[in-house]
PDB file of C-alpha atoms in Angstrom:
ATOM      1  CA  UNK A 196      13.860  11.227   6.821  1.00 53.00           C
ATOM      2  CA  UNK A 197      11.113  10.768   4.956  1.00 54.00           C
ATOM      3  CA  UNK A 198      11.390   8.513   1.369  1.00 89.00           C
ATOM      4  CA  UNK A 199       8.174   9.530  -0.476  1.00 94.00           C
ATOM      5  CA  UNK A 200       6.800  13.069   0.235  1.00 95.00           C
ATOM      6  CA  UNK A 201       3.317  14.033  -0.935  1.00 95.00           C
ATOM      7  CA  UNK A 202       1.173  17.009   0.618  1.00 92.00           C
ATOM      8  CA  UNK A 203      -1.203  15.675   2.338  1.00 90.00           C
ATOM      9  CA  UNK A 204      -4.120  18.073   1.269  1.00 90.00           C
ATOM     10  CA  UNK A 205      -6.615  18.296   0.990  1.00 95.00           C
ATOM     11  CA  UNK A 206      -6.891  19.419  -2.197  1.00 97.00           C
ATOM     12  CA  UNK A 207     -10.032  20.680  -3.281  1.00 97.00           C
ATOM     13  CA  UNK A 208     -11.360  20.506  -6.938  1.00 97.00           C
ATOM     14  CA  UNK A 209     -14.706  21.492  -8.227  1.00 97.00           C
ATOM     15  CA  UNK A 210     -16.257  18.878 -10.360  1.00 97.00           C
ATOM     16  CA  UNK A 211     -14.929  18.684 -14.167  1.00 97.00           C
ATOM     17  CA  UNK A 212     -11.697  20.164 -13.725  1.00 97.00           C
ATOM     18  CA  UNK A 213      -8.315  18.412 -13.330  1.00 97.00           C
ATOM     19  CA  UNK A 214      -6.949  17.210 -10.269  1.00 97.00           C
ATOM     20  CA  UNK A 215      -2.847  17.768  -9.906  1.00 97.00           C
ATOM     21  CA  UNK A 216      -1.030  15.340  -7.290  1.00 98.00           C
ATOM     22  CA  UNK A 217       2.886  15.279  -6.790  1.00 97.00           C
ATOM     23  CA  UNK A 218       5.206  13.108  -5.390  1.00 97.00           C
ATOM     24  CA  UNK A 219       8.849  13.422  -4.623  1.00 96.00           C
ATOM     25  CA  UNK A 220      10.997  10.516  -3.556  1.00 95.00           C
ATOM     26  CA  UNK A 221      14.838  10.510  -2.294  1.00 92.00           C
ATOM     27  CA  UNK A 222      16.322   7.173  -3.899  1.00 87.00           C
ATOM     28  CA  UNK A 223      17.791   8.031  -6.917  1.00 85.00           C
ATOM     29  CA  UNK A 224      18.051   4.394  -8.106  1.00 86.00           C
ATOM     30  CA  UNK A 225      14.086   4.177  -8.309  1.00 86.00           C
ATOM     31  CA  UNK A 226      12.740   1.686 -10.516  1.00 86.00           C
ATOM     32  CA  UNK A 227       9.310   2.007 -10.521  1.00 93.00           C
ATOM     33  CA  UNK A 228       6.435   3.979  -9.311  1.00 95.00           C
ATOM     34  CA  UNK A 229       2.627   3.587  -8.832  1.00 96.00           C
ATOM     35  CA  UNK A 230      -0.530   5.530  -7.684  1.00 97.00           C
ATOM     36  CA  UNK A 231      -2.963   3.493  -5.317  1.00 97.00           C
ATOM     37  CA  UNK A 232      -6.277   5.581  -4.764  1.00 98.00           C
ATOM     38  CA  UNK A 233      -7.618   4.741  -0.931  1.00 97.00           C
ATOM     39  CA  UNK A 234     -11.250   5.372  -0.444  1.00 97.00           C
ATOM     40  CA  UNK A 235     -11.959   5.704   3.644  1.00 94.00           C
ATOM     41  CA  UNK A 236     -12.511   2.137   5.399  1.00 92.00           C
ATOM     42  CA  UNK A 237     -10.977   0.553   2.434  1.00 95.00           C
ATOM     43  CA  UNK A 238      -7.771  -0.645   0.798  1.00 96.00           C
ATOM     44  CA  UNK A 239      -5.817   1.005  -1.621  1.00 97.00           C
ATOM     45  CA  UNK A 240      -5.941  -0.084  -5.445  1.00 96.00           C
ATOM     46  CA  UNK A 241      -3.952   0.735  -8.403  1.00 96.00           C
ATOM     47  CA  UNK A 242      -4.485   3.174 -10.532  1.00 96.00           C
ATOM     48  CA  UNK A 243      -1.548   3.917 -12.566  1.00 95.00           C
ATOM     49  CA  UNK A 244       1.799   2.358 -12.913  1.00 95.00           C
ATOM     50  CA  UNK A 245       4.883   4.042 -14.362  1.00 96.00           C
ATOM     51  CA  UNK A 246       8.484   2.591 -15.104  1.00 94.00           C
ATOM     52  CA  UNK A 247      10.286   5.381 -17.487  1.00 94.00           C
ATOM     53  CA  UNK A 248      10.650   8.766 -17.648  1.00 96.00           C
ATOM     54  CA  UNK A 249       7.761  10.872 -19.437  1.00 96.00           C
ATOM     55  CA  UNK A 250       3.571  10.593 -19.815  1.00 97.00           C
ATOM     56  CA  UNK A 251       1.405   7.700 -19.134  1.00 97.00           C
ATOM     57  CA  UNK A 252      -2.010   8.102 -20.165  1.00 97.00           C
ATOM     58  CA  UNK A 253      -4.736   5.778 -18.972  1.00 96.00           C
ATOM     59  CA  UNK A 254      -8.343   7.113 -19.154  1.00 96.00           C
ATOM     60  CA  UNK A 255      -9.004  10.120 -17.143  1.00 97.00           C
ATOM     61  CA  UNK A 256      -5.889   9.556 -15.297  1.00 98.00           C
ATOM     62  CA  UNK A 257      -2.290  10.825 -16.477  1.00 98.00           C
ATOM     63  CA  UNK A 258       0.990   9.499 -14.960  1.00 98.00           C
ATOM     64  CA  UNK A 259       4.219  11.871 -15.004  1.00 98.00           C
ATOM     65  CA  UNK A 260       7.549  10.625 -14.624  1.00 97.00           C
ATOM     66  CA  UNK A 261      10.830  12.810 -14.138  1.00 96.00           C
ATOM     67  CA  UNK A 262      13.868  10.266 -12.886  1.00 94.00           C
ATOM     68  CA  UNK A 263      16.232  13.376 -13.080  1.00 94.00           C
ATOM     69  CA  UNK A 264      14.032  15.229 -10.779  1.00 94.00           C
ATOM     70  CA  UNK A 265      13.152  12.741  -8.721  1.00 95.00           C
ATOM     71  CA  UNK A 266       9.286  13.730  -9.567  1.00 95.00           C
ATOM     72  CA  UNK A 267       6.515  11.651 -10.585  1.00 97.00           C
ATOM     73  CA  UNK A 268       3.076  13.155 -10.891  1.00 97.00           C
ATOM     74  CA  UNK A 269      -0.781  12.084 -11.431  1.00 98.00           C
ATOM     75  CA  UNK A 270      -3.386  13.962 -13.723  1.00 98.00           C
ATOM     76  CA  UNK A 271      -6.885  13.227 -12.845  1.00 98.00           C
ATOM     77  CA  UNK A 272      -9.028  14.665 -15.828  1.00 98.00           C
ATOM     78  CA  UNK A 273     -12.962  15.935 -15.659  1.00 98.00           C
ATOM     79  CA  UNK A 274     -12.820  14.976 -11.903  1.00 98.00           C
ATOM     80  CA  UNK A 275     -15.968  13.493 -10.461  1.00 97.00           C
ATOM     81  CA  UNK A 276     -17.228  13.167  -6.954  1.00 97.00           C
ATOM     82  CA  UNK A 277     -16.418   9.732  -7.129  1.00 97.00           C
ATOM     83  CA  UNK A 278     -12.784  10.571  -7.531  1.00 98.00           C
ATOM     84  CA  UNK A 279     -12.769  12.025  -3.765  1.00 98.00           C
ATOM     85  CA  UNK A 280     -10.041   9.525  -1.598  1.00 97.00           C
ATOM     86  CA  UNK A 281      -6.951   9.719  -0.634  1.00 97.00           C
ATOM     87  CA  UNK A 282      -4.241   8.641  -3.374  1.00 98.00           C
ATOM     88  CA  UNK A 283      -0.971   7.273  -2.640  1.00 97.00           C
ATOM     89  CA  UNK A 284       2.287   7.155  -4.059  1.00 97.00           C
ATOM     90  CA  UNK A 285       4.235   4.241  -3.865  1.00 95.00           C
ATOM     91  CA  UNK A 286       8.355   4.136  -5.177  1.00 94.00           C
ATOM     92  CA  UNK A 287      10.118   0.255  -5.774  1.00 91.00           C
ATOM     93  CA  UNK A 288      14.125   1.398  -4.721  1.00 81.00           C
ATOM     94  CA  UNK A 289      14.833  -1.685  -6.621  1.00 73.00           C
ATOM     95  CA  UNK A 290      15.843  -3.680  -3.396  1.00 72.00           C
ATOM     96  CA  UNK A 291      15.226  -7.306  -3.329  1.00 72.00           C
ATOM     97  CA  UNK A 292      11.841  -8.621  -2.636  1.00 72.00           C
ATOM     98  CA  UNK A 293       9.180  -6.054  -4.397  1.00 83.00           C
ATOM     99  CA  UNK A 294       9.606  -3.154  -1.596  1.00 88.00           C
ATOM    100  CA  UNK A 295       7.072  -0.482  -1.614  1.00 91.00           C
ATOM    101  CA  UNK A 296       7.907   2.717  -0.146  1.00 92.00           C
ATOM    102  CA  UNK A 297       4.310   4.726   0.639  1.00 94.00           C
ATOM    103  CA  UNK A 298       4.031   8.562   0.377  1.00 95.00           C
ATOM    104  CA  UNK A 299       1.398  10.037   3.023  1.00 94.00           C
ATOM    105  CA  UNK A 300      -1.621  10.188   0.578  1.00 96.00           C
ATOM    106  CA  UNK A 301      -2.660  13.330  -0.433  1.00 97.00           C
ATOM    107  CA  UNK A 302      -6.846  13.567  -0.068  1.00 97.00           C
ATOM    108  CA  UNK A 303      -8.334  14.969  -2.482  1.00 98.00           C
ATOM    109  CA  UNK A 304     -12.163  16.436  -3.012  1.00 98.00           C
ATOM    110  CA  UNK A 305     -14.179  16.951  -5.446  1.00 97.00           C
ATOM    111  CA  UNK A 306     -17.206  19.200  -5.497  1.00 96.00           C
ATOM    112  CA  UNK A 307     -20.188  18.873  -7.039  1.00 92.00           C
TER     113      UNK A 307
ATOM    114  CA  UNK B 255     -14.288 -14.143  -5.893  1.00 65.00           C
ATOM    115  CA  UNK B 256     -12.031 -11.781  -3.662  1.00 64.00           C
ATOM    116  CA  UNK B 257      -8.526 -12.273  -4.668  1.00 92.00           C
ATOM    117  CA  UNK B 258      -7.052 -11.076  -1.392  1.00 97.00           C
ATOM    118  CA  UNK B 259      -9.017 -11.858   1.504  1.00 96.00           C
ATOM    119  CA  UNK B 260      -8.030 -11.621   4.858  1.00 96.00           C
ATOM    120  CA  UNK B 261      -9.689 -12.473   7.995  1.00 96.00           C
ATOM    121  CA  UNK B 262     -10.602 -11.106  10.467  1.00 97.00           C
ATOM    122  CA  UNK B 263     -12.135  -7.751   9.126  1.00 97.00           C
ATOM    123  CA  UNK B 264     -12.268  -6.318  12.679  1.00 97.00           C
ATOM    124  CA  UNK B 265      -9.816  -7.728  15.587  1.00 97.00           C
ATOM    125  CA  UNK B 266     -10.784  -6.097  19.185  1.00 97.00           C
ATOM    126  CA  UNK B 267      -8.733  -7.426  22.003  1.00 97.00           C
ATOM    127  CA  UNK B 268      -6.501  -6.437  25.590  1.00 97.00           C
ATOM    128  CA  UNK B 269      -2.858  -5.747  26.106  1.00 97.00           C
ATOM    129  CA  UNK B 270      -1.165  -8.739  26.235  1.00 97.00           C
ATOM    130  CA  UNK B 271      -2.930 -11.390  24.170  1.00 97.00           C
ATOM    131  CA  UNK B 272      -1.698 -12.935  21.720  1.00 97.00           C
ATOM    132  CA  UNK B 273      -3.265 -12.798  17.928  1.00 97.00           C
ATOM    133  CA  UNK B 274      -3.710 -14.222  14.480  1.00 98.00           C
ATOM    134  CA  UNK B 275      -4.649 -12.216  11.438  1.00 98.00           C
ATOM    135  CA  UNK B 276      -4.871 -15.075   8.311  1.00 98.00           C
ATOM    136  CA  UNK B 277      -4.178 -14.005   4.531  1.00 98.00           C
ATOM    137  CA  UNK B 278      -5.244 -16.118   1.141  1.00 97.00           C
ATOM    138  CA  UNK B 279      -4.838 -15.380  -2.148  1.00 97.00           C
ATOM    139  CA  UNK B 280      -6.401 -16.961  -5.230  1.00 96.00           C
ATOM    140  CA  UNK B 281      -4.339 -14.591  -8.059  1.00 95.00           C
ATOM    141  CA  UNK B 282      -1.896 -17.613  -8.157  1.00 94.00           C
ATOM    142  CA  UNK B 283       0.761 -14.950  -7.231  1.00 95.00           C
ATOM    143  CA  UNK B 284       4.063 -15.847  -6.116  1.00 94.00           C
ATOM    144  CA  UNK B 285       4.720 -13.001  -3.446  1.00 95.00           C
ATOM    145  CA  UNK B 286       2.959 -12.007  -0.989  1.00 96.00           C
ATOM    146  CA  UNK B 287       3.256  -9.284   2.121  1.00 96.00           C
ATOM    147  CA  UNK B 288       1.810  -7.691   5.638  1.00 97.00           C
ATOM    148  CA  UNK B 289       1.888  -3.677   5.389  1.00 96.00           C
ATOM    149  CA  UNK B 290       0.876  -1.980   8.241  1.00 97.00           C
ATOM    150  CA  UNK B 291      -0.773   1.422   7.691  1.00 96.00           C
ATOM    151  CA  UNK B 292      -1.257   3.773  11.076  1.00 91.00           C
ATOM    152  CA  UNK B 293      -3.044   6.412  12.110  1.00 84.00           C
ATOM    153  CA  UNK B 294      -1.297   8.955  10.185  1.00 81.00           C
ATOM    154  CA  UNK B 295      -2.173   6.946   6.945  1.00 82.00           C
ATOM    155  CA  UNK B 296       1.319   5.720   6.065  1.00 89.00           C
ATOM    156  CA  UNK B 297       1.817   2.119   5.140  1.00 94.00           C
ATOM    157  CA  UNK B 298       4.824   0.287   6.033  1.00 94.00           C
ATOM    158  CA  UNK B 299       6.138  -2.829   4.905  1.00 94.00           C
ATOM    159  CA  UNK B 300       6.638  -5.209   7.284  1.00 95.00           C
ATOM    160  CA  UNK B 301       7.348  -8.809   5.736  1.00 94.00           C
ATOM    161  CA  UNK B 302       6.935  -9.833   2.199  1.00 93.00           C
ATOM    162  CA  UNK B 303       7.267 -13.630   1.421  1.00 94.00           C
ATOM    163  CA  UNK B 304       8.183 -15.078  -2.389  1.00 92.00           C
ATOM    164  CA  UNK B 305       7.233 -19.183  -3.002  1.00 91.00           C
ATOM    165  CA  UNK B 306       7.099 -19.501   0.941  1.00 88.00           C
ATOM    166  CA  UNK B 307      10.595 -17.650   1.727  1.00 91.00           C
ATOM    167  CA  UNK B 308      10.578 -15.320   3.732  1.00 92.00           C
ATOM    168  CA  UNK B 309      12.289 -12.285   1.624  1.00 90.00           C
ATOM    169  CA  UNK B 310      12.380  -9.014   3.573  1.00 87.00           C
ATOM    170  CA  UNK B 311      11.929  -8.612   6.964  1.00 89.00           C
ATOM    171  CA  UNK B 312      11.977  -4.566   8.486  1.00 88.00           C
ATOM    172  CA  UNK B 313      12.239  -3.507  11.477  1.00 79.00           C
ATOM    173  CA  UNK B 314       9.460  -5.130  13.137  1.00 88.00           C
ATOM    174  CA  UNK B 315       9.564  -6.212  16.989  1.00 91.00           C
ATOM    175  CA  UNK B 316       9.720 -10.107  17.201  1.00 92.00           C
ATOM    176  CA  UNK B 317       6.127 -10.211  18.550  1.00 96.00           C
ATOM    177  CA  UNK B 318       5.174 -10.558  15.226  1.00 96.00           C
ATOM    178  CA  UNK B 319       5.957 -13.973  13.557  1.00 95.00           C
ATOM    179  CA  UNK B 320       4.688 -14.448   9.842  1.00 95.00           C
ATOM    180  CA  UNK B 321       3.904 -17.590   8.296  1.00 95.00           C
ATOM    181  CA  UNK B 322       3.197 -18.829   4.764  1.00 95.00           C
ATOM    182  CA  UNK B 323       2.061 -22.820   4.576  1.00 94.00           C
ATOM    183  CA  UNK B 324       2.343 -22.353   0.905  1.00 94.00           C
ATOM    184  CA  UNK B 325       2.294 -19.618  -1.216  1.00 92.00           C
ATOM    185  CA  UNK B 326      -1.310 -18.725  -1.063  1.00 96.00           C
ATOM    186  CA  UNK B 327      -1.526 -18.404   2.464  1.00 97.00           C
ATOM    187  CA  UNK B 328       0.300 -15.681   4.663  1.00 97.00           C
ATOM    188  CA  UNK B 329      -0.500 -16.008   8.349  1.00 97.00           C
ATOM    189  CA  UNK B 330       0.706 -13.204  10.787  1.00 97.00           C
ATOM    190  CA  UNK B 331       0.481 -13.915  14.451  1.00 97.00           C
ATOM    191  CA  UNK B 332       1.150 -11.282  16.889  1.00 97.00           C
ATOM    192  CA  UNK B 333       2.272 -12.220  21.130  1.00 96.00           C
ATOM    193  CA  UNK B 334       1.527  -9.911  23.897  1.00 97.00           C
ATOM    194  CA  UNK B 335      -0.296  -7.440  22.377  1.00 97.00           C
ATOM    195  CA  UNK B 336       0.425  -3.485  23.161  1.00 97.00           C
ATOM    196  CA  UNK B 337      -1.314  -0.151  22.736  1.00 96.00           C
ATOM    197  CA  UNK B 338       0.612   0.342  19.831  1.00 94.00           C
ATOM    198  CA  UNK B 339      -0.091  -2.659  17.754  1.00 96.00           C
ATOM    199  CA  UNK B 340      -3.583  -0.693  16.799  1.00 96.00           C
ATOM    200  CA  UNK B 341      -3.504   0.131  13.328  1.00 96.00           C
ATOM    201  CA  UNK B 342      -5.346  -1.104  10.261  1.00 97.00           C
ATOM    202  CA  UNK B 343      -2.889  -4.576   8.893  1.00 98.00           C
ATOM    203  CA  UNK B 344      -3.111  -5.328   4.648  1.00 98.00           C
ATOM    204  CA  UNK B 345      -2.050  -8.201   3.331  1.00 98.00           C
ATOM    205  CA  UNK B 346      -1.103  -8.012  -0.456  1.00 97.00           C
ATOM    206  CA  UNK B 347       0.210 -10.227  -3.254  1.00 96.00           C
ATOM    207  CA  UNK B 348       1.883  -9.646  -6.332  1.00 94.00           C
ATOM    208  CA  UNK B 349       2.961 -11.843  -9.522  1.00 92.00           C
ATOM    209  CA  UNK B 350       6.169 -12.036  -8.338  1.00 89.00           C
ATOM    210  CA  UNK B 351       8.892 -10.167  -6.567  1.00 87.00           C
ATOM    211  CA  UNK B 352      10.142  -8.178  -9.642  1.00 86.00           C
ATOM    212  CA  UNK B 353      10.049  -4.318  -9.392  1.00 84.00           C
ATOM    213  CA  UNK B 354       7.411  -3.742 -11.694  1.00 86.00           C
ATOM    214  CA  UNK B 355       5.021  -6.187 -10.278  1.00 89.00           C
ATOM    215  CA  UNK B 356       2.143  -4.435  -8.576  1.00 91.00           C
ATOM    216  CA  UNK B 357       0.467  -5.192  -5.390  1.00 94.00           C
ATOM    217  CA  UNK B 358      -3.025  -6.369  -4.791  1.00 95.00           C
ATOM    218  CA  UNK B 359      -4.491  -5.431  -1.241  1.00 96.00           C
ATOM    219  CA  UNK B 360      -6.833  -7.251   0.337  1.00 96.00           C
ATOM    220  CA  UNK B 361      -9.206  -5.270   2.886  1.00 95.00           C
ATOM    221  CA  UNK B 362      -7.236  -4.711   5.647  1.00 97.00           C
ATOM    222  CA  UNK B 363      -8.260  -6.232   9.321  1.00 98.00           C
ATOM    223  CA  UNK B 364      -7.992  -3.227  12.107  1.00 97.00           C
ATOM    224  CA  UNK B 365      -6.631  -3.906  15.104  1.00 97.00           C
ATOM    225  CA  UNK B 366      -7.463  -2.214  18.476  1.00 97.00           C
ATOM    226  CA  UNK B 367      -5.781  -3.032  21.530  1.00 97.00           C
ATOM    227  CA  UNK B 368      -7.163  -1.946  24.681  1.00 96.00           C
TER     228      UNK B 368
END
């Protein structure tokens, strides 16, 4: 069973408008939860971190919590070509030790 | 100036050897990890190591032995290599162990066994 549930995509966006990206996750005792953006060939790297329930705003990019739902969300504003990768979504259970749990990525495009 | 490196980029080798992948990190983090992402794109945990201890260890066949000299080094070495061992290995540090400490890849070395 599956811990961290994205679609994988792609999803297709023309250039300028916003990107939506969800994420579900099964362990209700969550702490924390972060979106890494993947470019192909390379690592991931954060782009938005989120610890309690509600909006996080950082740039272009918009974080959405929802513990009760078990929902978090990411926002990507005016999207560029440059935006185009895969993002992840990664969920902390709490457990000792810093333990990421990775959703699938879900790519995303963006078209000139 | 890369605060995760890890060496080497690009590991090519036959069934049945036995391999080193080496991890440093000048962040002066406390915690550091080996993920292992596949073909389908999902990473896994597979060890994470805080001050030198080893702190989680999944479900990972004992092939694989991690090592950390001191707590800017993680070292994984892998014995008698199989077809299944190819996938693309991050290492990754973070302050510290805490929950809402975020990780820091470095670039991942990909490993193909032939």
């Amino acid at each position: 069973q599956k811990e961290v549930e994205q679609n994988s995509g792609p999803l297709s966006v023309p250039e300028g408008a916003i990107a939506s990206l969800n994420c579900t996750y099964s362990d209700r005792v969550s702490q924390s939860f972060f979106w890494y953006r993947q470019y192909s060939g390379k690592s991931p790297e954060l782009i938005m971190s989120i610890y309690s329930n509600g909006d996080k705003e950082d740039g272009r990019f918009t974080a959405q919590l929802n513990k009760a739902s078990q929902y978090v969300s990411l926002l990507i504003r005016d999207s560029q070509p440059s935006d185009s990768a895969t993002y992840l979504c990664a969920v902390n259970g709490g457990a000792a030790g810093n333990k990421l749990t990775f959703g699938g990525g879900t790519r995303v495009l963006v078209k000139p | 100036d890369t605060a995760v490196s890890q060496t080497p980029k690009y590991l090519v080798t036959q069934m049945g050897n036995d391999k080193s992948i080496k991890c440093e990190q000048n962040l002066g983090h406390d915690t550091m990890y080996w993920y292992k992402q596949d073909s389908k794109k999902f990473l896994k945990i597979m060890f994470s190591y805080n001050n030198k201890e080893l702190i989680i260890n999944e479900t990972v066949p004992n092939r694989f032995s991690p090592k950390s000299p001191d707590k800017a080094h993680l070292n994984l070495h892998i014995n008698s290599l199989e077809l299944g061992d190819s996938a693309v290995y991050f290492c990754a540090s973070s302050q510290d162990q805490g929950a809402n400490s975020p990780l820091h890849f470095g670039n991942g070395t990909r490993l193909t066994v032939t």
